Short mmCIF file of C-alpha atoms in Angstrom, two decimals:
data_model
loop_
_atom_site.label_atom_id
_atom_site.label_comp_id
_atom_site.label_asym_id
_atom_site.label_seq_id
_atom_site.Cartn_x
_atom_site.Cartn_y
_atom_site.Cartn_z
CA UNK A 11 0.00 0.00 0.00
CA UNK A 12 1.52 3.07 -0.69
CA UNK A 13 1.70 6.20 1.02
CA UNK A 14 -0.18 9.73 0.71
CA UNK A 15 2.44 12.29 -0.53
CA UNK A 16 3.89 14.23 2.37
CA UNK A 17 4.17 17.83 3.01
CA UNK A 18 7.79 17.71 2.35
CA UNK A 19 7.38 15.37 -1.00
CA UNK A 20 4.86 17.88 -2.18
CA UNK A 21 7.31 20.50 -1.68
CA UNK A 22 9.76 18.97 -3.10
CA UNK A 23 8.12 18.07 -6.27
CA UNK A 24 6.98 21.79 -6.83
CA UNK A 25 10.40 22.74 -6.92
CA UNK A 26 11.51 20.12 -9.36
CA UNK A 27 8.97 21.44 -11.83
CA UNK A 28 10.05 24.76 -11.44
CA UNK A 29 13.65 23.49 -12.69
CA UNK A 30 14.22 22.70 -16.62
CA UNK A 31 14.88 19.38 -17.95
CA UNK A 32 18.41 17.59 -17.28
CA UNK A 33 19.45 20.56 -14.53
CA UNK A 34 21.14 19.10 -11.84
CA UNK A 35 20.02 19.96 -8.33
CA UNK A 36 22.91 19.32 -6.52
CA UNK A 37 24.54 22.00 -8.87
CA UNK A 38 21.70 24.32 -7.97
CA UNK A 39 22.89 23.31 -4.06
CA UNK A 40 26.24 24.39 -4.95
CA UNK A 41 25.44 27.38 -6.39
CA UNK A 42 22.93 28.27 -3.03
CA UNK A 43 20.10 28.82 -5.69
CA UNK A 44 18.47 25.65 -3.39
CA UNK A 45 18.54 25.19 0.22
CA UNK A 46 20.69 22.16 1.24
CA UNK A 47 16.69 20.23 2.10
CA UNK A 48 16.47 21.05 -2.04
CA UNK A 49 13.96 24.14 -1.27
CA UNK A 50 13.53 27.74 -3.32
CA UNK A 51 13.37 30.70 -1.31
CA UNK A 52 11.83 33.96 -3.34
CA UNK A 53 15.09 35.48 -4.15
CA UNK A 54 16.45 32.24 -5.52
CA UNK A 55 13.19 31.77 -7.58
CA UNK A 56 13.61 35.43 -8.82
CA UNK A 57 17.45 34.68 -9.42
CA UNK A 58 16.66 31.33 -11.51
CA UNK A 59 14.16 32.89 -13.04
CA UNK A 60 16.26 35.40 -14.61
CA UNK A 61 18.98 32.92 -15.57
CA UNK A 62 16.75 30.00 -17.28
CA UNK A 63 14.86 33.08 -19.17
CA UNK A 64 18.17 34.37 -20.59
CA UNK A 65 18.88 30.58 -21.17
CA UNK A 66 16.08 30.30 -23.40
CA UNK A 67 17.58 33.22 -25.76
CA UNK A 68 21.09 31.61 -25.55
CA UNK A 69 20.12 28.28 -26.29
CA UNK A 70 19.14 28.53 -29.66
CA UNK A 71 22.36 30.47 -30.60
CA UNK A 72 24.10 27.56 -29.56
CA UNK A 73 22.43 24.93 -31.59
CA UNK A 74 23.15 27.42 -34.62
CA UNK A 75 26.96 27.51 -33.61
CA UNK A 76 27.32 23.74 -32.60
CA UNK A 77 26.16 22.53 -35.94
CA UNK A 78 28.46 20.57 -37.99
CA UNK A 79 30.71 19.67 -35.26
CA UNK A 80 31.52 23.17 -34.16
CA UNK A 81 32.56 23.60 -30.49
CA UNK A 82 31.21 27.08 -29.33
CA UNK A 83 33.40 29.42 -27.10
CA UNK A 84 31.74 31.86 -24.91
CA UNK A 85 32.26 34.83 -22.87
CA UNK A 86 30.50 35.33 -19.63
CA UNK A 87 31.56 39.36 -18.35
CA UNK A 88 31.24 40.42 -15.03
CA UNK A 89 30.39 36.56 -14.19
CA UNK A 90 30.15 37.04 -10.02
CA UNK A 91 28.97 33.91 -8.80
CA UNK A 92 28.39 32.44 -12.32
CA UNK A 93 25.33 31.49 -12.33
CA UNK A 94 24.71 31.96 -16.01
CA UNK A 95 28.15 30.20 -16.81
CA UNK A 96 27.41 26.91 -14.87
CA UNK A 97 23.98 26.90 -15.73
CA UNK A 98 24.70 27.06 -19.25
CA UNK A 99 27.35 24.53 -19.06
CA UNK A 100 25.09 21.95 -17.29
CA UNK A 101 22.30 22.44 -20.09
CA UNK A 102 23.86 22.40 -23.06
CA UNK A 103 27.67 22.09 -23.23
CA UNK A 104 28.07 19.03 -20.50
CA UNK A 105 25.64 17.28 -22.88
CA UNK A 106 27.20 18.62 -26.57
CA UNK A 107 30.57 17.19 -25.04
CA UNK A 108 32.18 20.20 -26.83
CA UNK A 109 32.67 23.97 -26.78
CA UNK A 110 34.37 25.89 -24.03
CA UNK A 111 32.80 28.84 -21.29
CA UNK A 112 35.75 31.59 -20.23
CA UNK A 113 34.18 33.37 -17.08
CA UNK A 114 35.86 36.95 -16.63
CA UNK A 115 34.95 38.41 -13.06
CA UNK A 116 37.49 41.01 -11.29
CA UNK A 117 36.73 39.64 -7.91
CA UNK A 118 39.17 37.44 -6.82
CA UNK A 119 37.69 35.46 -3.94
CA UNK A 120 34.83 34.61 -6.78
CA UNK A 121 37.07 33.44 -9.80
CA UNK A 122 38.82 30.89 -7.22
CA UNK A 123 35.84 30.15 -5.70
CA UNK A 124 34.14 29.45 -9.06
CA UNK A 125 37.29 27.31 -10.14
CA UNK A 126 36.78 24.92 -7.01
CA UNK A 127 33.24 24.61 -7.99
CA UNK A 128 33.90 23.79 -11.47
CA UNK A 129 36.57 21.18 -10.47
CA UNK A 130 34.75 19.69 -8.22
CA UNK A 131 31.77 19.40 -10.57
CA UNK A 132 33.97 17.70 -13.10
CA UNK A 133 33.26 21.09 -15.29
CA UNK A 134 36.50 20.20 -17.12
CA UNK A 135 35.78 22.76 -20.05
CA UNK A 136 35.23 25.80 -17.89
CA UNK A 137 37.91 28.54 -17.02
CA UNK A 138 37.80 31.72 -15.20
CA UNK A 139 39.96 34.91 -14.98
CA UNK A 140 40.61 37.45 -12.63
CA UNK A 141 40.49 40.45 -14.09
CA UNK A 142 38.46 42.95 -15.44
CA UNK A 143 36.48 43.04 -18.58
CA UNK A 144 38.47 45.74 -20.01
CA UNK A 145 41.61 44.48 -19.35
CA UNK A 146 40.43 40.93 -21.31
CA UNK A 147 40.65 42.13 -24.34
CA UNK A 148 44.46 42.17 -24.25
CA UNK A 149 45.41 39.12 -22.36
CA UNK A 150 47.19 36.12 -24.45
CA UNK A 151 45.08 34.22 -21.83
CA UNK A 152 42.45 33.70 -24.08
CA UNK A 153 41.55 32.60 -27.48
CA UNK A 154 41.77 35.13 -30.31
CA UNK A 155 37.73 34.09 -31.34
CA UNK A 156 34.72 33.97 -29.26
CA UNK A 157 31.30 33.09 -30.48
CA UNK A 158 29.29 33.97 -27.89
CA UNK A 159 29.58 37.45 -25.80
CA UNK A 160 27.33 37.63 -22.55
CA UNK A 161 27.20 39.88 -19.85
CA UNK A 162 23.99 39.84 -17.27
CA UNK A 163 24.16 42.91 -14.95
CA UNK A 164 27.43 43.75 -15.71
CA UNK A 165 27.41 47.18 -13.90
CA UNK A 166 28.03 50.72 -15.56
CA UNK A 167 30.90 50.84 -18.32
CA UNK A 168 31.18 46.94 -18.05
CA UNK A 169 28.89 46.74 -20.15
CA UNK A 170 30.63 49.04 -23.21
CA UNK A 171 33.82 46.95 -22.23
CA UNK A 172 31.45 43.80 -23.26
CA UNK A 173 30.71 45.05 -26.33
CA UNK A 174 34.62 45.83 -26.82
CA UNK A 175 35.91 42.65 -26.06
CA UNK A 176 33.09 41.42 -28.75
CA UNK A 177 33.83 43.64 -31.28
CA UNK A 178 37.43 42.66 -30.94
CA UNK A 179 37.52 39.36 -30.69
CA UNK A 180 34.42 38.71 -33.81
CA UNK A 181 31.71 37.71 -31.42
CA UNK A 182 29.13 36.06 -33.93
CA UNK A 183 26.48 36.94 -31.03
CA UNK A 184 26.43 39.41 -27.83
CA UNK A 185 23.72 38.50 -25.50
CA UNK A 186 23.70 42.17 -23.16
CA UNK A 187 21.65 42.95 -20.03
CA UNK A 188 22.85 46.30 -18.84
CA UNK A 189 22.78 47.10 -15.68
CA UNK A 190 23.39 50.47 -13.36
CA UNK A 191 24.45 52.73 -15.59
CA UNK A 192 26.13 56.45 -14.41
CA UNK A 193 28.48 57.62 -16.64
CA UNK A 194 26.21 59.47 -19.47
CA UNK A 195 24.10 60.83 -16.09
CA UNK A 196 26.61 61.86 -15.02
CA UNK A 197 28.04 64.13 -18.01
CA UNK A 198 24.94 65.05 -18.19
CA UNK A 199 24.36 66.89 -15.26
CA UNK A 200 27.86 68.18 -15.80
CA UNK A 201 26.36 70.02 -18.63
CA UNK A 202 22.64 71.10 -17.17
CA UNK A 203 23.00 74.59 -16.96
CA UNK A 204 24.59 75.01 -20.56
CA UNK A 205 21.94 72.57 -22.13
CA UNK A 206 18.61 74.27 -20.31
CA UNK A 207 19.73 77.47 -21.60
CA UNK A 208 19.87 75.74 -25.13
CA UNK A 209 17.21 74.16 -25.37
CA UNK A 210 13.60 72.79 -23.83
CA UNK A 211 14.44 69.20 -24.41
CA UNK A 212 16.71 69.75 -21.41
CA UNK A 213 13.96 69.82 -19.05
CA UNK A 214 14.13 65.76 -19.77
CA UNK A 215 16.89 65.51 -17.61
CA UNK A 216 16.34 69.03 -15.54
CA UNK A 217 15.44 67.08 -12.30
CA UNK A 218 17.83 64.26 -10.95
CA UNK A 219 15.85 61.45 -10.67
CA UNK A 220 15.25 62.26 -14.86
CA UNK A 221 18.78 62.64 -15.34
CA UNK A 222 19.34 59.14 -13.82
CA UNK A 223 16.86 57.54 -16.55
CA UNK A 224 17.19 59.37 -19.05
CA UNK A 225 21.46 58.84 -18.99
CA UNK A 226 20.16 54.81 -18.56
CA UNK A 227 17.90 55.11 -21.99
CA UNK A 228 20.23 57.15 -23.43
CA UNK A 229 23.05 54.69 -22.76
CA UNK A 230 21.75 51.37 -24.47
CA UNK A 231 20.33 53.60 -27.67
CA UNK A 232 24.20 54.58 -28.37
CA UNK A 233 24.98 51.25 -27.34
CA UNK A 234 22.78 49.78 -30.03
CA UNK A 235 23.24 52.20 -32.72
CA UNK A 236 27.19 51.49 -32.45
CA UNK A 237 26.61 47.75 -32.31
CA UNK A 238 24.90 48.58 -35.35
CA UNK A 239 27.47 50.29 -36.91
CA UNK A 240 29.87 47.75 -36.50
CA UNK A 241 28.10 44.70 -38.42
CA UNK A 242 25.41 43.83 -36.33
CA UNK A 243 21.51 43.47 -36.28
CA UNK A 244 20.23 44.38 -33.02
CA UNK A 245 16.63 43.24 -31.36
CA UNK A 246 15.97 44.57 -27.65
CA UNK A 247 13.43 42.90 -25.34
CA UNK A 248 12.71 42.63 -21.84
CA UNK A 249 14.60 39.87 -20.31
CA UNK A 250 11.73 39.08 -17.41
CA UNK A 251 8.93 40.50 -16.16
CA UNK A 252 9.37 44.29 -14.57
CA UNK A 253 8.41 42.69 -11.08
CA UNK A 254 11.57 40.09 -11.11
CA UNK A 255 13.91 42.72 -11.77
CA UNK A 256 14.04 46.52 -12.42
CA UNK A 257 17.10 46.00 -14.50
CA UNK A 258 15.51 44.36 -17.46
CA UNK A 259 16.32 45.13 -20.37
CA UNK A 260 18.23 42.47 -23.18
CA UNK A 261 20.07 43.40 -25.95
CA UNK A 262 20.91 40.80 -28.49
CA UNK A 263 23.04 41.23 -31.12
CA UNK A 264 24.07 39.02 -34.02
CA UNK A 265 26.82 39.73 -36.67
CA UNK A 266 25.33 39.77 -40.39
CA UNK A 267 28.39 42.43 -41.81
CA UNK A 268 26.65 44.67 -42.67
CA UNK A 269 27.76 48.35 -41.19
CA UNK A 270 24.94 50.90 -40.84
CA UNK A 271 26.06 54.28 -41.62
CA UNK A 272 22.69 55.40 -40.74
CA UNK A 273 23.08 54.31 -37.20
CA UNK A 274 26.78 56.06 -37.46
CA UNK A 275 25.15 59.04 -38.16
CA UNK A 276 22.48 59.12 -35.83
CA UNK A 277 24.81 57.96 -33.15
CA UNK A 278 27.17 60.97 -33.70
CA UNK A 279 24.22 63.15 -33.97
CA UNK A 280 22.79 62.14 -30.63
CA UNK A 281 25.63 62.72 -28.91
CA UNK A 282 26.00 66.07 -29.69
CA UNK A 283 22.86 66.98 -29.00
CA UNK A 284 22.98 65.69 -25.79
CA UNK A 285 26.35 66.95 -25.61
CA UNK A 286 28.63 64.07 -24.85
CA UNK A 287 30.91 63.83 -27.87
CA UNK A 288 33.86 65.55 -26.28
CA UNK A 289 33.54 62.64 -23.43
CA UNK A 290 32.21 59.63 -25.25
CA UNK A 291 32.68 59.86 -28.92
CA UNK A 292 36.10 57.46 -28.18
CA UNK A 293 33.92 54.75 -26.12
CA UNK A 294 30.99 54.44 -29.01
CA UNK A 295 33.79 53.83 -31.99
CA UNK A 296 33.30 57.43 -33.55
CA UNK A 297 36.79 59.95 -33.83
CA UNK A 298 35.91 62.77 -31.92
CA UNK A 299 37.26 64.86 -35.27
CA UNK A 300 34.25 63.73 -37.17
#
């Protein structure tokens, strides 16, 4: 005769279906994304909820790279913990038996913790750097290609240094989600005075919780416009829903080759309007000359 489900089996099965096909749990354990009893608490759900929905956009890239025998590389920036990184390995590249993840996190006590992990996962195709994501770029430490370029939450310019390392190393894909953002706010409020005394659009950014959103929306629309220009075609979403996160929005970007002088030209254009070519011209590909 068997017996009724218990509290604790019920529980435990609600979690389970929460949790996509082939993930291991005692990864999940490792990663404190479950309790040691196997349970979710709300920030963990919000926290795997973020990571298996930018899973589902990253997924398909990879079954476009892996075909005929390709082994994808990718590029996790600003990797903290590395959620995304193991996650992604567990799902897809443990099972393809091929491609490699680099994790690049400045944090020291992370990278080494996130080595341990990965070694004591039997992760064997894993490695992780210490260093920051614009000093990447220029180590010999890693491979001259990447396929895949991803950075969730990588905070203020970390994100630009993303898109960087991508352009330079001929990312066929950047998966982006941007997260606090200063450095345009802060130019801009640098230049209030001048720019109210310009012009009414000013008033956009007149009070400082404006400036603060407006410098964040400003941001990723240069950000686009000089992925763009470089090559690629650009789609932007929301990654979750707004009550998961407040930092939300996903940029994707995939290389086709061909270079939009229109978004050149309106990316040069916005920034003088808003008057930030004298500071960011450099950072958004465009010689401050032009």
């Amino acid at each position: 005769m068997s017996r009724a489900p218990s509290r604790a089996d019920a529980a435990q099965a609600a979690v389970l279906a929460e949790l996509r096909p082939g993930q291991s749990v005692e990864l999940l354990k490792e990663l404190h994304i479950l309790t040691r009893e196997g349970r979710l608490n709300q920030d963990s759900r919000r926290k795997l909820k973020q990571v298996y929905h930018l899973y589902q956009f990253i997924e398909p890239l990879l079954q476009e790279l892996a075909q005929d025998g390709h082994a994808p590389l990718l590029a996790d920036h600003g990797a903290g913990k590395s959620y995304l990184g193991f996650i992604l390995y567990d799902l897809f590249f443990k099972p393809l038996g091929r491609g490699e993840i680099y994790g690049i996190e400045w944090r020291a006590e992370l990278v080494q913790r996130s080595r341990e992990l990965a070694a004591r996962l039997g992760f064997g195709r894993m490695r992780f750097l210490d260093m920051s994501v614009a000093d990447a770029a220029e180590t010999a430490d890693l491979p001259e290609r990447f396929d895949i370029v991803t950075a969730l939450h990588a905070c203020d310019t970390a994100t630009d240094d993303a898109i960087a390392f991508g352009l330079r190393k001929h990312a066929r894909f950047m998966v982006l989600v941007p997260c606090c953002q200063a450095e345009v706010a802060a130019c801009l409020r640098q230049t209030k005075a001048l720019s109210l005394s310009r012009t009414p659009l000013a008033e956009l950014w007149r009070h400082p919780i404006h400036t603060r959103e407006l410098g964040s929306q400003i941001t990723n629309v240069l950000r686009c416009l000089h992925l763009e220009a470089s090559g690629y075609q650009v789609t932007v979403t929301e990654l979750v829903g707004w009550e998961h996160s407040l930092k939300n929005e996903l940029i994707l970007a995939r290389y086709t080759g061909q270079k939009k002088r229109s978004a050149s030209e309106r990316l040069a254009a916005i920034l003088e309007e808003f008057g930030l070519a004298q500071a960011l011209a450099g950072r958004f590909g465009l010689d401050q000359k032009e």
